Amino acid sequence: MSTDDLQESWDRLAAMENLADSLADRDGGELFRGDLKEARLLAAADPRFAELVSGLDTSSLGKRMAAVNRFFKGFDPVELASLELPVHLGQLRAIFLSSR
């Protein structure tokens, strides 16, 4: 990796940290509500979804986003890609995988 590439990566990370900080105290409103409903249904049969439910049920947008990242990071990439998910959670997974 060249010095320019490395600096670009650091700049991207710094921008993401600033975004995460600015979202930490923002009200989540209705964002992720469809995902929360789906996660609750899945948690009834699969306890791995319980932590996601807890995170998506918070009022902070930043905490909801962090819960999604923690949840998806907990899976092996192959398992995550093959996991059958409903529409909303499937879209979040696609976003998560495309950002890696």
PDB file of N, CA, C and O in Angstrom, residues 26-100:
ATOM      1  N   ARG A  26     -28.183  11.481  18.356  1.00  0.00           N
ATOM      2  CA  ARG A  26     -29.350  11.783  17.513  1.00  0.00           C
ATOM      3  C   ARG A  26     -30.451  10.763  17.759  1.00  0.00           C
ATOM      4  O   ARG A  26     -30.204   9.573  17.862  1.00  0.00           O
ATOM      5  N   ASP A  27     -31.659  11.251  17.795  1.00  0.00           N
ATOM      6  CA  ASP A  27     -32.816  10.386  17.962  1.00  0.00           C
ATOM      7  C   ASP A  27     -32.988   9.549  16.699  1.00  0.00           C
ATOM      8  O   ASP A  27     -32.978  10.081  15.591  1.00  0.00           O
ATOM      9  N   GLY A  28     -33.153   8.269  16.876  1.00  0.00           N
ATOM     10  CA  GLY A  28     -33.284   7.373  15.742  1.00  0.00           C
ATOM     11  C   GLY A  28     -34.617   7.441  15.032  1.00  0.00           C
ATOM     12  O   GLY A  28     -34.751   6.958  13.905  1.00  0.00           O
ATOM     13  N   GLY A  29     -35.606   8.031  15.683  1.00  0.00           N
ATOM     14  CA  GLY A  29     -36.920   8.124  15.052  1.00  0.00           C
ATOM     15  C   GLY A  29     -37.420   6.758  14.608  1.00  0.00           C
ATOM     16  O   GLY A  29     -37.377   5.795  15.358  1.00  0.00           O
ATOM     17  N   GLU A  30     -37.853   6.691  13.377  1.00  0.00           N
ATOM     18  CA  GLU A  30     -38.391   5.434  12.840  1.00  0.00           C
ATOM     19  C   GLU A  30     -37.330   4.617  12.090  1.00  0.00           C
ATOM     20  O   GLU A  30     -37.641   3.536  11.590  1.00  0.00           O
ATOM     21  N   LEU A  31     -36.110   5.138  12.004  1.00  0.00           N
ATOM     22  CA  LEU A  31     -35.066   4.403  11.294  1.00  0.00           C
ATOM     23  C   LEU A  31     -34.784   3.066  11.970  1.00  0.00           C
ATOM     24  O   LEU A  31     -34.698   2.987  13.190  1.00  0.00           O
ATOM     25  N   PHE A  32     -34.684   2.043  11.188  1.00  0.00           N
ATOM     26  CA  PHE A  32     -34.406   0.676  11.628  1.00  0.00           C
ATOM     27  C   PHE A  32     -35.614   0.005  12.290  1.00  0.00           C
ATOM     28  O   PHE A  32     -35.482  -1.075  12.851  1.00  0.00           O
ATOM     29  N   ARG A  33     -36.792   0.607  12.231  1.00  0.00           N
ATOM     30  CA  ARG A  33     -37.967  -0.012  12.856  1.00  0.00           C
ATOM     31  C   ARG A  33     -38.376  -1.304  12.133  1.00  0.00           C
ATOM     32  O   ARG A  33     -38.779  -2.268  12.763  1.00  0.00           O
ATOM     33  N   GLY A  34     -38.286  -1.313  10.810  1.00  0.00           N
ATOM     34  CA  GLY A  34     -38.585  -2.544  10.075  1.00  0.00           C
ATOM     35  C   GLY A  34     -37.586  -3.640  10.418  1.00  0.00           C
ATOM     36  O   GLY A  34     -37.956  -4.810  10.578  1.00  0.00           O
ATOM     37  N   ASP A  35     -36.345  -3.261  10.578  1.00  0.00           N
ATOM     38  CA  ASP A  35     -35.301  -4.224  10.954  1.00  0.00           C
ATOM     39  C   ASP A  35     -35.562  -4.767  12.354  1.00  0.00           C
ATOM     40  O   ASP A  35     -35.365  -5.953  12.619  1.00  0.00           O
ATOM     41  N   LEU A  36     -36.002  -3.893  13.260  1.00  0.00           N
ATOM     42  CA  LEU A  36     -36.300  -4.311  14.631  1.00  0.00           C
ATOM     43  C   LEU A  36     -37.425  -5.339  14.647  1.00  0.00           C
ATOM     44  O   LEU A  36     -37.333  -6.361  15.334  1.00  0.00           O
ATOM     45  N   LYS A  37     -38.476  -5.087  13.882  1.00  0.00           N
ATOM     46  CA  LYS A  37     -39.591  -6.048  13.815  1.00  0.00           C
ATOM     47  C   LYS A  37     -39.108  -7.408  13.312  1.00  0.00           C
ATOM     48  O   LYS A  37     -39.466  -8.455  13.864  1.00  0.00           O
ATOM     49  N   GLU A  38     -38.296  -7.387  12.261  1.00  0.00           N
ATOM     50  CA  GLU A  38     -37.779  -8.644  11.710  1.00  0.00           C
ATOM     51  C   GLU A  38     -36.860  -9.336  12.710  1.00  0.00           C
ATOM     52  O   GLU A  38     -36.927 -10.558  12.881  1.00  0.00           O
ATOM     53  N   ALA A  39     -36.012  -8.574  13.373  1.00  0.00           N
ATOM     54  CA  ALA A  39     -35.082  -9.156  14.343  1.00  0.00           C
ATOM     55  C   ALA A  39     -35.840  -9.788  15.504  1.00  0.00           C
ATOM     56  O   ALA A  39     -35.437 -10.851  16.002  1.00  0.00           O
ATOM     57  N   ARG A  40     -36.911  -9.157  15.942  1.00  0.00           N
ATOM     58  CA  ARG A  40     -37.714  -9.737  17.034  1.00  0.00           C
ATOM     59  C   ARG A  40     -38.292 -11.088  16.629  1.00  0.00           C
ATOM     60  O   ARG A  40     -38.302 -12.034  17.411  1.00  0.00           O
ATOM     61  N   LEU A  41     -38.796 -11.166  15.412  1.00  0.00           N
ATOM     62  CA  LEU A  41     -39.348 -12.439  14.930  1.00  0.00           C
ATOM     63  C   LEU A  41     -38.265 -13.517  14.869  1.00  0.00           C
ATOM     64  O   LEU A  41     -38.484 -14.659  15.272  1.00  0.00           O
ATOM     65  N   LEU A  42     -37.103 -13.145  14.368  1.00  0.00           N
ATOM     66  CA  LEU A  42     -36.005 -14.114  14.251  1.00  0.00           C
ATOM     67  C   LEU A  42     -35.450 -14.506  15.617  1.00  0.00           C
ATOM     68  O   LEU A  42     -35.040 -15.654  15.820  1.00  0.00           O
ATOM     69  N   ALA A  43     -35.451 -13.575  16.573  1.00  0.00           N
ATOM     70  CA  ALA A  43     -34.919 -13.856  17.912  1.00  0.00           C
ATOM     71  C   ALA A  43     -35.749 -14.909  18.637  1.00  0.00           C
ATOM     72  O   ALA A  43     -35.222 -15.622  19.501  1.00  0.00           O
ATOM     73  N   ALA A  44     -37.012 -15.031  18.279  1.00  0.00           N
ATOM     74  CA  ALA A  44     -37.864 -16.041  18.905  1.00  0.00           C
ATOM     75  C   ALA A  44     -37.359 -17.447  18.597  1.00  0.00           C
ATOM     76  O   ALA A  44     -37.517 -18.363  19.414  1.00  0.00           O
ATOM     77  N   ALA A  45     -36.731 -17.626  17.454  1.00  0.00           N
ATOM     78  CA  ALA A  45     -36.227 -18.945  17.051  1.00  0.00           C
ATOM     79  C   ALA A  45     -34.707 -19.054  17.131  1.00  0.00           C
ATOM     80  O   ALA A  45     -34.173 -20.145  17.192  1.00  0.00           O
ATOM     81  N   ASP A  46     -34.002 -17.913  17.117  1.00  0.00           N
ATOM     82  CA  ASP A  46     -32.543 -17.928  17.088  1.00  0.00           C
ATOM     83  C   ASP A  46     -32.010 -16.886  18.068  1.00  0.00           C
ATOM     84  O   ASP A  46     -32.098 -15.678  17.804  1.00  0.00           O
ATOM     85  N   PRO A  47     -31.451 -17.326  19.192  1.00  0.00           N
ATOM     86  CA  PRO A  47     -31.006 -16.383  20.226  1.00  0.00           C
ATOM     87  C   PRO A  47     -29.888 -15.435  19.788  1.00  0.00           C
ATOM     88  O   PRO A  47     -29.647 -14.434  20.451  1.00  0.00           O
ATOM     89  N   ARG A  48     -29.243 -15.715  18.672  1.00  0.00           N
ATOM     90  CA  ARG A  48     -28.196 -14.805  18.188  1.00  0.00           C
ATOM     91  C   ARG A  48     -28.758 -13.429  17.850  1.00  0.00           C
ATOM     92  O   ARG A  48     -28.036 -12.439  17.841  1.00  0.00           O
ATOM     93  N   PHE A  49     -30.044 -13.355  17.593  1.00  0.00           N
ATOM     94  CA  PHE A  49     -30.670 -12.086  17.212  1.00  0.00           C
ATOM     95  C   PHE A  49     -31.093 -11.244  18.420  1.00  0.00           C
ATOM     96  O   PHE A  49     -31.465 -10.087  18.256  1.00  0.00           O
ATOM     97  N   ALA A  50     -31.014 -11.798  19.630  1.00  0.00           N
ATOM     98  CA  ALA A  50     -31.460 -11.078  20.827  1.00  0.00           C
ATOM     99  C   ALA A  50     -30.658  -9.804  21.056  1.00  0.00           C
ATOM    100  O   ALA A  50     -31.235  -8.752  21.390  1.00  0.00           O
ATOM    101  N   GLU A  51     -29.355  -9.847  20.895  1.00  0.00           N
ATOM    102  CA  GLU A  51     -28.532  -8.648  21.090  1.00  0.00           C
ATOM    103  C   GLU A  51     -28.850  -7.590  20.033  1.00  0.00           C
ATOM    104  O   GLU A  51     -28.873  -6.398  20.327  1.00  0.00           O
ATOM    105  N   LEU A  52     -29.123  -8.028  18.811  1.00  0.00           N
ATOM    106  CA  LEU A  52     -29.503  -7.088  17.761  1.00  0.00           C
ATOM    107  C   LEU A  52     -30.818  -6.400  18.130  1.00  0.00           C
ATOM    108  O   LEU A  52     -30.947  -5.186  17.967  1.00  0.00           O
ATOM    109  N   VAL A  53     -31.771  -7.159  18.630  1.00  0.00           N
ATOM    110  CA  VAL A  53     -33.050  -6.588  19.055  1.00  0.00           C
ATOM    111  C   VAL A  53     -32.810  -5.519  20.112  1.00  0.00           C
ATOM    112  O   VAL A  53     -33.346  -4.407  20.030  1.00  0.00           O
ATOM    113  N   SER A  54     -32.001  -5.842  21.093  1.00  0.00           N
ATOM    114  CA  SER A  54     -31.704  -4.898  22.165  1.00  0.00           C
ATOM    115  C   SER A  54     -31.076  -3.614  21.622  1.00  0.00           C
ATOM    116  O   SER A  54     -31.454  -2.510  22.020  1.00  0.00           O
ATOM    117  N   GLY A  55     -30.135  -3.745  20.715  1.00  0.00           N
ATOM    118  CA  GLY A  55     -29.467  -2.578  20.141  1.00  0.00           C
ATOM    119  C   GLY A  55     -30.370  -1.743  19.262  1.00  0.00           C
ATOM    120  O   GLY A  55     -30.316  -0.508  19.287  1.00  0.00           O
ATOM    121  N   LEU A  56     -31.232  -2.392  18.486  1.00  0.00           N
ATOM    122  CA  LEU A  56     -32.137  -1.664  17.600  1.00  0.00           C
ATOM    123  C   LEU A  56     -33.289  -1.021  18.366  1.00  0.00           C
ATOM    124  O   LEU A  56     -33.960  -0.126  17.852  1.00  0.00           O
ATOM    125  N   ASP A  57     -33.505  -1.455  19.596  1.00  0.00           N
ATOM    126  CA  ASP A  57     -34.598  -0.926  20.403  1.00  0.00           C
ATOM    127  C   ASP A  57     -34.189   0.313  21.205  1.00  0.00           C
ATOM    128  O   ASP A  57     -34.975   0.849  21.952  1.00  0.00           O
ATOM    129  N   THR A  58     -32.960   0.777  21.045  1.00  0.00           N
ATOM    130  CA  THR A  58     -32.518   1.994  21.730  1.00  0.00           C
ATOM    131  C   THR A  58     -33.017   3.222  20.977  1.00  0.00           C
ATOM    132  O   THR A  58     -33.404   3.134  19.810  1.00  0.00           O
ATOM    133  N   SER A  59     -32.976   4.373  21.627  1.00  0.00           N
ATOM    134  CA  SER A  59     -33.471   5.592  20.979  1.00  0.00           C
ATOM    135  C   SER A  59     -32.406   6.283  20.131  1.00  0.00           C
ATOM    136  O   SER A  59     -32.731   7.062  19.246  1.00  0.00           O
ATOM    137  N   SER A  60     -31.143   5.982  20.370  1.00  0.00           N
ATOM    138  CA  SER A  60     -30.041   6.651  19.670  1.00  0.00           C
ATOM    139  C   SER A  60     -29.763   6.021  18.308  1.00  0.00           C
ATOM    140  O   SER A  60     -29.580   4.807  18.193  1.00  0.00           O
ATOM    141  N   LEU A  61     -29.707   6.862  17.295  1.00  0.00           N
ATOM    142  CA  LEU A  61     -29.385   6.380  15.955  1.00  0.00           C
ATOM    143  C   LEU A  61     -27.987   5.762  15.919  1.00  0.00           C
ATOM    144  O   LEU A  61     -27.774   4.715  15.319  1.00  0.00           O
ATOM    145  N   GLY A  62     -27.040   6.410  16.579  1.00  0.00           N
ATOM    146  CA  GLY A  62     -25.675   5.883  16.625  1.00  0.00           C
ATOM    147  C   GLY A  62     -25.605   4.514  17.265  1.00  0.00           C
ATOM    148  O   GLY A  62     -24.894   3.631  16.788  1.00  0.00           O
ATOM    149  N   LYS A  63     -26.359   4.314  18.346  1.00  0.00           N
ATOM    150  CA  LYS A  63     -26.359   3.005  19.027  1.00  0.00           C
ATOM    151  C   LYS A  63     -27.004   1.942  18.150  1.00  0.00           C
ATOM    152  O   LYS A  63     -26.576   0.792  18.145  1.00  0.00           O
ATOM    153  N   ARG A  64     -28.026   2.320  17.409  1.00  0.00           N
ATOM    154  CA  ARG A  64     -28.655   1.359  16.495  1.00  0.00           C
ATOM    155  C   ARG A  64     -27.668   0.930  15.407  1.00  0.00           C
ATOM    156  O   ARG A  64     -27.552  -0.252  15.089  1.00  0.00           O
ATOM    157  N   MET A  65     -26.963   1.908  14.853  1.00  0.00           N
ATOM    158  CA  MET A  65     -25.987   1.589  13.800  1.00  0.00           C
ATOM    159  C   MET A  65     -24.858   0.720  14.358  1.00  0.00           C
ATOM    160  O   MET A  65     -24.415  -0.228  13.703  1.00  0.00           O
ATOM    161  N   ALA A  66     -24.409   1.018  15.566  1.00  0.00           N
ATOM    162  CA  ALA A  66     -23.349   0.226  16.194  1.00  0.00           C
ATOM    163  C   ALA A  66     -23.830  -1.201  16.450  1.00  0.00           C
ATOM    164  O   ALA A  66     -23.067  -2.156  16.273  1.00  0.00           O
ATOM    165  N   ALA A  67     -25.090  -1.357  16.839  1.00  0.00           N
ATOM    166  CA  ALA A  67     -25.645  -2.695  17.082  1.00  0.00           C
ATOM    167  C   ALA A  67     -25.664  -3.526  15.803  1.00  0.00           C
ATOM    168  O   ALA A  67     -25.354  -4.719  15.818  1.00  0.00           O
ATOM    169  N   VAL A  68     -26.011  -2.893  14.705  1.00  0.00           N
ATOM    170  CA  VAL A  68     -26.024  -3.587  13.412  1.00  0.00           C
ATOM    171  C   VAL A  68     -24.612  -4.058  13.056  1.00  0.00           C
ATOM    172  O   VAL A  68     -24.408  -5.209  12.678  1.00  0.00           O
ATOM    173  N   ASN A  69     -23.632  -3.176  13.204  1.00  0.00           N
ATOM    174  CA  ASN A  69     -22.246  -3.536  12.893  1.00  0.00           C
ATOM    175  C   ASN A  69     -21.746  -4.663  13.787  1.00  0.00           C
ATOM    176  O   ASN A  69     -21.124  -5.608  13.307  1.00  0.00           O
ATOM    177  N   ARG A  70     -22.012  -4.567  15.091  1.00  0.00           N
ATOM    178  CA  ARG A  70     -21.582  -5.634  16.017  1.00  0.00           C
ATOM    179  C   ARG A  70     -22.206  -6.969  15.638  1.00  0.00           C
ATOM    180  O   ARG A  70     -21.550  -8.003  15.643  1.00  0.00           O
ATOM    181  N   PHE A  71     -23.484  -6.926  15.319  1.00  0.00           N
ATOM    182  CA  PHE A  71     -24.192  -8.155  14.979  1.00  0.00           C
ATOM    183  C   PHE A  71     -23.572  -8.825  13.759  1.00  0.00           C
ATOM    184  O   PHE A  71     -23.236 -10.007  13.788  1.00  0.00           O
ATOM    185  N   PHE A  72     -23.409  -8.076  12.688  1.00  0.00           N
ATOM    186  CA  PHE A  72     -22.881  -8.661  11.459  1.00  0.00           C
ATOM    187  C   PHE A  72     -21.414  -9.053  11.591  1.00  0.00           C
ATOM    188  O   PHE A  72     -20.984 -10.028  10.989  1.00  0.00           O
ATOM    189  N   LYS A  73     -20.645  -8.307  12.367  1.00  0.00           N
ATOM    190  CA  LYS A  73     -19.238  -8.672  12.585  1.00  0.00           C
ATOM    191  C   LYS A  73     -19.106  -9.985  13.342  1.00  0.00           C
ATOM    192  O   LYS A  73     -18.068 -10.636  13.271  1.00  0.00           O
ATOM    193  N   GLY A  74     -20.145 -10.376  14.065  1.00  0.00           N
ATOM    194  CA  GLY A  74     -20.122 -11.614  14.844  1.00  0.00           C
ATOM    195  C   GLY A  74     -20.222 -12.878  14.001  1.00  0.00           C
ATOM    196  O   GLY A  74     -20.067 -13.982  14.529  1.00  0.00           O
ATOM    197  N   PHE A  75     -20.445 -12.736  12.719  1.00  0.00           N
ATOM    198  CA  PHE A  75     -20.583 -13.894  11.842  1.00  0.00           C
ATOM    199  C   PHE A  75     -19.337 -14.069  10.979  1.00  0.00           C
ATOM    200  O   PHE A  75     -18.716 -13.089  10.569  1.00  0.00           O
ATOM    201  N   ASP A  76     -19.033 -15.298  10.691  1.00  0.00           N
ATOM    202  CA  ASP A  76     -18.029 -15.604   9.676  1.00  0.00           C
ATOM    203  C   ASP A  76     -18.585 -15.074   8.351  1.00  0.00           C
ATOM    204  O   ASP A  76     -19.790 -15.199   8.089  1.00  0.00           O
ATOM    205  N   PRO A  77     -17.740 -14.465   7.509  1.00  0.00           N
ATOM    206  CA  PRO A  77     -18.248 -13.875   6.256  1.00  0.00           C
ATOM    207  C   PRO A  77     -19.035 -14.843   5.377  1.00  0.00           C
ATOM    208  O   PRO A  77     -20.045 -14.453   4.781  1.00  0.00           O
ATOM    209  N   VAL A  78     -18.617 -16.085   5.310  1.00  0.00           N
ATOM    210  CA  VAL A  78     -19.337 -17.059   4.471  1.00  0.00           C
ATOM    211  C   VAL A  78     -20.707 -17.351   5.063  1.00  0.00           C
ATOM    212  O   VAL A  78     -21.716 -17.395   4.349  1.00  0.00           O
ATOM    213  N   GLU A  79     -20.756 -17.526   6.384  1.00  0.00           N
ATOM    214  CA  GLU A  79     -22.040 -17.777   7.038  1.00  0.00           C
ATOM    215  C   GLU A  79     -22.961 -16.567   6.884  1.00  0.00           C
ATOM    216  O   GLU A  79     -24.149 -16.711   6.611  1.00  0.00           O
ATOM    217  N   LEU A  80     -22.403 -15.381   7.051  1.00  0.00           N
ATOM    218  CA  LEU A  80     -23.196 -14.163   6.923  1.00  0.00           C
ATOM    219  C   LEU A  80     -23.792 -14.045   5.522  1.00  0.00           C
ATOM    220  O   LEU A  80     -24.967 -13.723   5.361  1.00  0.00           O
ATOM    221  N   ALA A  81     -22.994 -14.324   4.524  1.00  0.00           N
ATOM    222  CA  ALA A  81     -23.467 -14.223   3.142  1.00  0.00           C
ATOM    223  C   ALA A  81     -24.582 -15.231   2.841  1.00  0.00           C
ATOM    224  O   ALA A  81     -25.465 -14.954   2.036  1.00  0.00           O
ATOM    225  N   SER A  82     -24.543 -16.384   3.501  1.00  0.00           N
ATOM    226  CA  SER A  82     -25.530 -17.418   3.213  1.00  0.00           C
ATOM    227  C   SER A  82     -26.729 -17.397   4.164  1.00  0.00           C
ATOM    228  O   SER A  82     -27.690 -18.131   3.957  1.00  0.00           O
ATOM    229  N   LEU A  83     -26.696 -16.569   5.182  1.00  0.00           N
ATOM    230  CA  LEU A  83     -27.773 -16.486   6.155  1.00  0.00           C
ATOM    231  C   LEU A  83     -29.047 -15.978   5.492  1.00  0.00           C
ATOM    232  O   LEU A  83     -29.042 -14.960   4.805  1.00  0.00           O
ATOM    233  N   GLU A  84     -30.138 -16.699   5.690  1.00  0.00           N
ATOM    234  CA  GLU A  84     -31.422 -16.270   5.126  1.00  0.00           C
ATOM    235  C   GLU A  84     -32.018 -15.211   6.035  1.00  0.00           C
ATOM    236  O   GLU A  84     -32.281 -15.464   7.205  1.00  0.00           O
ATOM    237  N   LEU A  85     -32.214 -14.028   5.482  1.00  0.00           N
ATOM    238  CA  LEU A  85     -32.735 -12.900   6.246  1.00  0.00           C
ATOM    239  C   LEU A  85     -33.926 -12.283   5.528  1.00  0.00           C
ATOM    240  O   LEU A  85     -33.986 -12.291   4.296  1.00  0.00           O
ATOM    241  N   PRO A  86     -34.857 -11.726   6.302  1.00  0.00           N
ATOM    242  CA  PRO A  86     -35.965 -10.996   5.674  1.00  0.00           C
ATOM    243  C   PRO A  86     -35.463  -9.730   4.980  1.00  0.00           C
ATOM    244  O   PRO A  86     -34.293  -9.358   5.102  1.00  0.00           O
ATOM    245  N   VAL A  87     -36.347  -9.055   4.306  1.00  0.00           N
ATOM    246  CA  VAL A  87     -36.012  -7.938   3.424  1.00  0.00           C
ATOM    247  C   VAL A  87     -35.158  -6.852   4.091  1.00  0.00           C
ATOM    248  O   VAL A  87     -34.086  -6.511   3.590  1.00  0.00           O
ATOM    249  N   HIS A  88     -35.616  -6.273   5.198  1.00  0.00           N
ATOM    250  CA  HIS A  88     -34.894  -5.166   5.817  1.00  0.00           C
ATOM    251  C   HIS A  88     -33.508  -5.583   6.295  1.00  0.00           C
ATOM    252  O   HIS A  88     -32.514  -4.897   6.032  1.00  0.00           O
ATOM    253  N   LEU A  89     -33.441  -6.694   7.004  1.00  0.00           N
ATOM    254  CA  LEU A  89     -32.135  -7.159   7.495  1.00  0.00           C
ATOM    255  C   LEU A  89     -31.244  -7.595   6.343  1.00  0.00           C
ATOM    256  O   LEU A  89     -30.025  -7.425   6.400  1.00  0.00           O
ATOM    257  N   GLY A  90     -31.824  -8.120   5.288  1.00  0.00           N
ATOM    258  CA  GLY A  90     -31.051  -8.482   4.100  1.00  0.00           C
ATOM    259  C   GLY A  90     -30.414  -7.261   3.450  1.00  0.00           C
ATOM    260  O   GLY A  90     -29.272  -7.306   2.985  1.00  0.00           O
ATOM    261  N   GLN A  91     -31.147  -6.158   3.449  1.00  0.00           N
ATOM    262  CA  GLN A  91     -30.593  -4.917   2.894  1.00  0.00           C
ATOM    263  C   GLN A  91     -29.449  -4.397   3.760  1.00  0.00           C
ATOM    264  O   GLN A  91     -28.425  -3.954   3.234  1.00  0.00           O
ATOM    265  N   LEU A  92     -29.618  -4.471   5.081  1.00  0.00           N
ATOM    266  CA  LEU A  92     -28.532  -4.049   5.970  1.00  0.00           C
ATOM    267  C   LEU A  92     -27.294  -4.917   5.782  1.00  0.00           C
ATOM    268  O   LEU A  92     -26.173  -4.425   5.798  1.00  0.00           O
ATOM    269  N   ARG A  93     -27.515  -6.216   5.607  1.00  0.00           N
ATOM    270  CA  ARG A  93     -26.380  -7.117   5.380  1.00  0.00           C
ATOM    271  C   ARG A  93     -25.660  -6.736   4.092  1.00  0.00           C
ATOM    272  O   ARG A  93     -24.428  -6.696   4.054  1.00  0.00           O
ATOM    273  N   ALA A  94     -26.398  -6.443   3.050  1.00  0.00           N
ATOM    274  CA  ALA A  94     -25.775  -6.066   1.775  1.00  0.00           C
ATOM    275  C   ALA A  94     -24.938  -4.791   1.939  1.00  0.00           C
ATOM    276  O   ALA A  94     -23.822  -4.706   1.411  1.00  0.00           O
ATOM    277  N   ILE A  95     -25.454  -3.827   2.677  1.00  0.00           N
ATOM    278  CA  ILE A  95     -24.705  -2.602   2.926  1.00  0.00           C
ATOM    279  C   ILE A  95     -23.456  -2.912   3.740  1.00  0.00           C
ATOM    280  O   ILE A  95     -22.373  -2.434   3.437  1.00  0.00           O
ATOM    281  N   PHE A  96     -23.605  -3.724   4.772  1.00  0.00           N
ATOM    282  CA  PHE A  96     -22.470  -4.091   5.623  1.00  0.00           C
ATOM    283  C   PHE A  96     -21.386  -4.796   4.795  1.00  0.00           C
ATOM    284  O   PHE A  96     -20.211  -4.434   4.870  1.00  0.00           O
ATOM    285  N   LEU A  97     -21.780  -5.768   4.000  1.00  0.00           N
ATOM    286  CA  LEU A  97     -20.800  -6.521   3.205  1.00  0.00           C
ATOM    287  C   LEU A  97     -20.134  -5.650   2.141  1.00  0.00           C
ATOM    288  O   LEU A  97     -18.951  -5.805   1.861  1.00  0.00           O
ATOM    289  N   SER A  98     -20.888  -4.728   1.567  1.00  0.00           N
ATOM    290  CA  SER A  98     -20.294  -3.878   0.525  1.00  0.00           C
ATOM    291  C   SER A  98     -19.334  -2.843   1.106  1.00  0.00           C
ATOM    292  O   SER A  98     -18.495  -2.303   0.384  1.00  0.00           O
ATOM    293  N   SER A  99     -19.430  -2.590   2.403  1.00  0.00           N
ATOM    294  CA  SER A  99     -18.543  -1.619   3.032  1.00  0.00           C
ATOM    295  C   SER A  99     -17.256  -2.249   3.542  1.00  0.00           C
ATOM    296  O   SER A  99     -16.400  -1.570   4.080  1.00  0.00           O
ATOM    297  N   ARG A 100     -17.123  -3.528   3.385  1.00  0.00           N
ATOM    298  CA  ARG A 100     -15.919  -4.234   3.875  1.00  0.00           C
ATOM    299  C   ARG A 100     -14.948  -4.427   2.772  1.00  0.00           C
ATOM    300  O   ARG A 100     -15.042  -4.567   1.697  1.00  0.00           O
TER     301      ARG A 100
END
